[in-house]
Amino acid sequence: MSANRARMTRGRGLVQQLVLVVSLVLLWLMLWDSVTVVSVVSGIVIAFLVTRVFYLPPVVLSGRFNVWHALVYGLWFLYSVLHASIEVAWYAFRRRAVGAGSVVACDLRTSSDLVLTLIADTASLIPGSIIIDSDRAMGILYLHFLDCDSEEKVRRAKAQVYHIEELLIRTLGSHRDLAALRSRPDPLNETPGGRA
């Protein structure tokens, strides 16, 4: 029984290392903005060096991935990037000045470092917002939003971050994250300090 469990643990560790290496190679290709034999091979070499030479905390995967929710997330992300790009471009051409920006704190429901990182990356890739800081222990992201000078705009900005979180939890979050999503379905309507 224990030999079987050790084999499963080793197999899971191998899959996690493979996911990490593939992710690093994809990041390398995005940095160079080209897919050539040289960039792929150099990406693989650098990914293996990084994973073998430098200490990296283990990336804990939930063991679940929902293809349908991944598709919904991808389509929503493409739409949001297009919509926000047009909106930010409009700010450059309109006569009226852009409203003041705001730093918004979002108390997330997830406890996963991977999901928290993906939320921060997604929010930063949508024009008009950028991640400033994160409090990993408390699960809070701090983002700066452009033209966010009223309570309604701050509420909309937070709603966007919570929607990203929900999409990512439904795509690859753990069962614990899904339970947190059910127990806190609408963080915007919670009282201050009302985190479960």
mmCIF file of C-alpha atoms in Angstrom:
data_model
loop_
_atom_site.group_PDB
_atom_site.id
_atom_site.type_symbol
_atom_site.label_atom_id
_atom_site.label_comp_id
_atom_site.label_asym_id
_atom_site.label_seq_id
_atom_site.Cartn_x
_atom_site.Cartn_y
_atom_site.Cartn_z
ATOM 1 C CA MET A 1 0.000 0.000 0.000
ATOM 2 C CA SER A 2 2.760 2.489 0.951
ATOM 3 C CA ALA A 3 4.773 1.640 -2.194
ATOM 4 C CA ASN A 4 1.704 2.434 -4.296
ATOM 5 C CA ARG A 5 1.234 5.734 -2.440
ATOM 6 C CA ALA A 6 4.932 6.618 -2.899
ATOM 7 C CA ARG A 7 4.610 5.908 -6.637
ATOM 8 C CA MET A 8 1.525 8.163 -6.838
ATOM 9 C CA THR A 9 3.314 10.945 -4.914
ATOM 10 C CA ARG A 10 6.349 10.657 -7.204
ATOM 11 C CA GLY A 11 4.075 10.732 -10.261
ATOM 12 C CA ARG A 12 2.248 13.810 -8.966
ATOM 13 C CA GLY A 13 5.591 15.525 -8.262
ATOM 14 C CA LEU A 14 6.752 14.724 -11.802
ATOM 15 C CA VAL A 15 3.554 16.174 -13.279
ATOM 16 C CA GLN A 16 3.952 19.339 -11.176
ATOM 17 C CA GLN A 17 7.577 19.716 -12.318
ATOM 18 C CA LEU A 18 6.512 19.203 -15.933
ATOM 19 C CA VAL A 19 3.809 21.862 -15.593
ATOM 20 C CA LEU A 20 6.368 24.257 -14.086
ATOM 21 C CA VAL A 21 8.902 23.623 -16.879
ATOM 22 C CA VAL A 22 6.261 24.048 -19.601
ATOM 23 C CA SER A 23 5.058 27.269 -17.947
ATOM 24 C CA LEU A 24 8.593 28.649 -17.796
ATOM 25 C CA VAL A 25 9.194 27.771 -21.448
ATOM 26 C CA LEU A 26 5.946 29.515 -22.435
ATOM 27 C CA LEU A 27 6.977 32.566 -20.397
ATOM 28 C CA TRP A 28 10.351 32.556 -22.164
ATOM 29 C CA LEU A 29 8.651 32.421 -25.570
ATOM 30 C CA MET A 30 6.348 35.309 -24.609
ATOM 31 C CA LEU A 31 9.358 37.372 -23.495
ATOM 32 C CA TRP A 32 11.110 36.847 -26.827
ATOM 33 C CA ASP A 33 7.865 37.174 -28.818
ATOM 34 C CA SER A 34 8.893 34.490 -31.266
ATOM 35 C CA VAL A 35 8.605 30.748 -31.625
ATOM 36 C CA THR A 36 11.737 29.416 -33.271
ATOM 37 C CA VAL A 37 13.796 26.295 -32.711
ATOM 38 C CA VAL A 38 16.471 28.355 -30.928
ATOM 39 C CA SER A 39 13.969 30.106 -28.617
ATOM 40 C CA VAL A 40 12.205 26.838 -27.727
ATOM 41 C CA VAL A 41 15.444 24.937 -27.044
ATOM 42 C CA SER A 42 16.954 27.819 -25.065
ATOM 43 C CA GLY A 43 13.686 28.112 -23.118
ATOM 44 C CA ILE A 44 13.801 24.416 -22.216
ATOM 45 C CA VAL A 45 17.463 24.657 -21.142
ATOM 46 C CA ILE A 46 16.809 27.758 -19.008
ATOM 47 C CA ALA A 47 13.653 26.224 -17.490
ATOM 48 C CA PHE A 48 15.616 23.124 -16.431
ATOM 49 C CA LEU A 49 18.429 25.282 -15.032
ATOM 50 C CA VAL A 50 15.987 27.433 -13.063
ATOM 51 C CA THR A 51 14.156 24.426 -11.620
ATOM 52 C CA ARG A 52 17.389 22.593 -10.709
ATOM 53 C CA VAL A 53 19.707 25.403 -9.538
ATOM 54 C CA PHE A 54 17.363 27.823 -7.761
ATOM 55 C CA TYR A 55 15.135 26.909 -4.870
ATOM 56 C CA LEU A 56 11.505 27.384 -5.813
ATOM 57 C CA PRO A 57 8.647 26.786 -3.398
ATOM 58 C CA PRO A 58 6.497 23.932 -4.635
ATOM 59 C CA VAL A 59 3.628 24.933 -6.895
ATOM 60 C CA VAL A 60 0.637 23.192 -5.383
ATOM 61 C CA LEU A 61 -1.884 22.233 -8.032
ATOM 62 C CA SER A 62 -5.477 21.486 -7.142
ATOM 63 C CA GLY A 63 -5.642 18.381 -9.312
ATOM 64 C CA ARG A 64 -8.716 19.656 -11.168
ATOM 65 C CA PHE A 65 -9.184 21.570 -14.392
ATOM 66 C CA ASN A 66 -12.544 22.425 -15.943
ATOM 67 C CA VAL A 67 -12.313 22.904 -19.726
ATOM 68 C CA TRP A 68 -15.701 24.644 -20.006
ATOM 69 C CA HIS A 69 -14.852 27.251 -17.357
ATOM 70 C CA ALA A 70 -11.398 27.700 -18.935
ATOM 71 C CA LEU A 71 -13.124 28.537 -22.231
ATOM 72 C CA VAL A 72 -15.491 30.968 -20.483
ATOM 73 C CA TYR A 73 -12.497 32.585 -18.739
ATOM 74 C CA GLY A 74 -10.556 32.875 -22.019
ATOM 75 C CA LEU A 75 -13.448 34.446 -23.921
ATOM 76 C CA TRP A 76 -14.232 36.838 -21.050
ATOM 77 C CA PHE A 77 -10.562 37.837 -20.870
ATOM 78 C CA LEU A 78 -10.338 38.559 -24.612
ATOM 79 C CA TYR A 79 -13.529 40.624 -24.485
ATOM 80 C CA SER A 80 -12.322 42.543 -21.411
ATOM 81 C CA VAL A 81 -8.940 43.338 -22.963
ATOM 82 C CA LEU A 82 -10.598 44.587 -26.168
ATOM 83 C CA HIS A 83 -13.231 46.634 -24.311
ATOM 84 C CA ALA A 84 -10.695 48.157 -21.880
ATOM 85 C CA SER A 85 -8.241 48.929 -24.717
ATOM 86 C CA ILE A 86 -10.918 50.914 -26.548
ATOM 87 C CA GLU A 87 -11.912 52.675 -23.328
ATOM 88 C CA VAL A 88 -8.321 53.643 -22.416
ATOM 89 C CA ALA A 89 -7.659 54.788 -25.998
ATOM 90 C CA TRP A 90 -10.787 56.966 -25.776
ATOM 91 C CA TYR A 91 -9.332 58.661 -22.672
ATOM 92 C CA ALA A 92 -6.443 59.894 -24.822
ATOM 93 C CA PHE A 93 -8.728 61.554 -27.366
ATOM 94 C CA ARG A 94 -11.609 62.974 -25.361
ATOM 95 C CA ARG A 95 -11.478 66.599 -24.250
ATOM 96 C CA ARG A 96 -12.467 65.963 -20.644
ATOM 97 C CA ALA A 97 -9.648 65.054 -18.234
ATOM 98 C CA VAL A 98 -9.360 61.513 -16.971
ATOM 99 C CA GLY A 99 -10.731 61.089 -13.456
ATOM 100 C CA ALA A 100 -8.370 60.370 -10.596
ATOM 101 C CA GLY A 101 -7.145 56.842 -10.181
ATOM 102 C CA SER A 102 -7.685 54.804 -7.038
ATOM 103 C CA VAL A 103 -5.855 52.064 -5.202
ATOM 104 C CA VAL A 104 -8.358 49.342 -4.430
ATOM 105 C CA ALA A 105 -7.903 46.500 -1.928
ATOM 106 C CA CYS A 106 -9.648 43.224 -2.753
ATOM 107 C CA ASP A 107 -10.027 40.614 -0.006
ATOM 108 C CA LEU A 108 -9.901 37.403 -2.020
ATOM 109 C CA ARG A 109 -11.616 34.131 -1.218
ATOM 110 C CA THR A 110 -8.836 31.877 -2.494
ATOM 111 C CA SER A 111 -5.968 30.564 -0.390
ATOM 112 C CA SER A 112 -3.996 29.294 -3.406
ATOM 113 C CA ASP A 113 -0.787 31.102 -4.353
ATOM 114 C CA LEU A 114 -1.239 29.982 -7.960
ATOM 115 C CA VAL A 115 -4.792 31.331 -8.253
ATOM 116 C CA LEU A 116 -3.808 34.573 -6.489
ATOM 117 C CA THR A 117 -0.952 35.046 -8.975
ATOM 118 C CA LEU A 118 -3.206 34.323 -11.948
ATOM 119 C CA ILE A 119 -5.783 36.839 -10.661
ATOM 120 C CA ALA A 120 -3.061 39.497 -10.327
ATOM 121 C CA ASP A 121 -1.696 38.733 -13.799
ATOM 122 C CA THR A 122 -5.115 38.779 -15.420
ATOM 123 C CA ALA A 123 -6.134 42.062 -13.773
ATOM 124 C CA SER A 124 -2.812 43.678 -14.763
ATOM 125 C CA LEU A 125 -3.123 42.569 -18.388
ATOM 126 C CA ILE A 126 -6.470 44.343 -18.746
ATOM 127 C CA PRO A 127 -5.675 47.978 -19.666
ATOM 128 C CA GLY A 128 -6.541 50.542 -17.003
ATOM 129 C CA SER A 129 -5.537 48.436 -14.005
ATOM 130 C CA ILE A 130 -2.270 47.229 -12.554
ATOM 131 C CA ILE A 131 -1.304 45.213 -9.505
ATOM 132 C CA ILE A 132 0.593 47.244 -6.909
ATOM 133 C CA ASP A 133 1.014 44.860 -3.999
ATOM 134 C CA SER A 134 -0.324 41.683 -2.495
ATOM 135 C CA ASP A 135 -0.644 40.448 1.055
ATOM 136 C CA ARG A 136 -0.247 36.715 0.579
ATOM 137 C CA ALA A 137 -0.930 35.831 4.219
ATOM 138 C CA MET A 138 -4.235 37.737 4.288
ATOM 139 C CA GLY A 139 -5.179 37.039 0.652
ATOM 140 C CA ILE A 140 -5.498 40.723 -0.284
ATOM 141 C CA LEU A 141 -4.584 42.235 -3.651
ATOM 142 C CA TYR A 142 -3.957 45.967 -4.038
ATOM 143 C CA LEU A 143 -4.586 47.302 -7.532
ATOM 144 C CA HIS A 144 -4.496 50.742 -9.103
ATOM 145 C CA PHE A 145 -7.410 51.518 -11.408
ATOM 146 C CA LEU A 146 -7.469 54.375 -13.909
ATOM 147 C CA ASP A 147 -10.438 56.787 -13.797
ATOM 148 C CA CYS A 148 -11.791 55.397 -10.545
ATOM 149 C CA ASP A 149 -12.899 58.520 -8.690
ATOM 150 C CA SER A 150 -16.308 57.550 -7.302
ATOM 151 C CA GLU A 151 -17.772 54.872 -5.043
ATOM 152 C CA GLU A 152 -19.581 53.325 -8.017
ATOM 153 C CA LYS A 153 -16.356 53.046 -10.042
ATOM 154 C CA VAL A 154 -14.487 51.552 -7.060
ATOM 155 C CA ARG A 155 -17.302 49.026 -6.652
ATOM 156 C CA ARG A 156 -17.121 48.169 -10.368
ATOM 157 C CA ALA A 157 -13.327 47.737 -10.144
ATOM 158 C CA LYS A 158 -13.664 45.368 -7.183
ATOM 159 C CA ALA A 159 -16.442 43.473 -8.946
ATOM 160 C CA GLN A 160 -14.100 42.892 -11.898
ATOM 161 C CA VAL A 161 -11.387 41.429 -9.645
ATOM 162 C CA TYR A 162 -13.892 39.191 -7.832
ATOM 163 C CA HIS A 163 -15.258 38.025 -11.191
ATOM 164 C CA ILE A 164 -11.731 37.109 -12.333
ATOM 165 C CA GLU A 165 -11.263 35.211 -9.074
ATOM 166 C CA GLU A 166 -14.534 33.322 -9.545
ATOM 167 C CA LEU A 167 -13.679 32.372 -13.141
ATOM 168 C CA LEU A 168 -10.232 31.095 -12.151
ATOM 169 C CA ILE A 169 -11.492 29.180 -9.106
ATOM 170 C CA ARG A 170 -14.130 27.495 -11.259
ATOM 171 C CA THR A 171 -11.426 26.677 -13.841
ATOM 172 C CA LEU A 172 -8.649 25.267 -11.654
ATOM 173 C CA GLY A 173 -9.318 26.079 -8.009
ATOM 174 C CA SER A 174 -9.172 23.467 -5.282
ATOM 175 C CA HIS A 175 -12.229 22.050 -3.528
ATOM 176 C CA ARG A 176 -11.358 24.364 -0.615
ATOM 177 C CA ASP A 177 -11.469 27.375 -2.972
ATOM 178 C CA LEU A 178 -14.822 26.229 -4.355
ATOM 179 C CA ALA A 179 -16.170 25.951 -0.794
ATOM 180 C CA ALA A 180 -14.918 29.491 -0.057
ATOM 181 C CA LEU A 181 -16.661 30.666 -3.229
ATOM 182 C CA ARG A 182 -19.920 29.149 -2.009
ATOM 183 C CA SER A 183 -19.567 30.557 1.510
ATOM 184 C CA ARG A 184 -18.720 34.081 0.242
ATOM 185 C CA PRO A 185 -20.712 34.406 -2.995
ATOM 186 C CA ASP A 186 -20.740 38.222 -2.984
ATOM 187 C CA PRO A 187 -17.762 39.836 -1.205
ATOM 188 C CA LEU A 188 -18.963 43.305 -2.239
ATOM 189 C CA ASN A 189 -22.000 43.085 0.060
ATOM 190 C CA GLU A 190 -20.080 41.956 3.125
ATOM 191 C CA THR A 191 -19.660 44.210 6.120
ATOM 192 C CA PRO A 192 -16.084 45.390 6.877
ATOM 193 C CA GLY A 193 -14.207 42.526 8.476
ATOM 194 C CA GLY A 194 -16.996 40.171 7.453
ATOM 195 C CA ARG A 195 -14.701 37.600 5.959
ATOM 196 C CA ALA A 196 -15.651 34.044 6.821
#
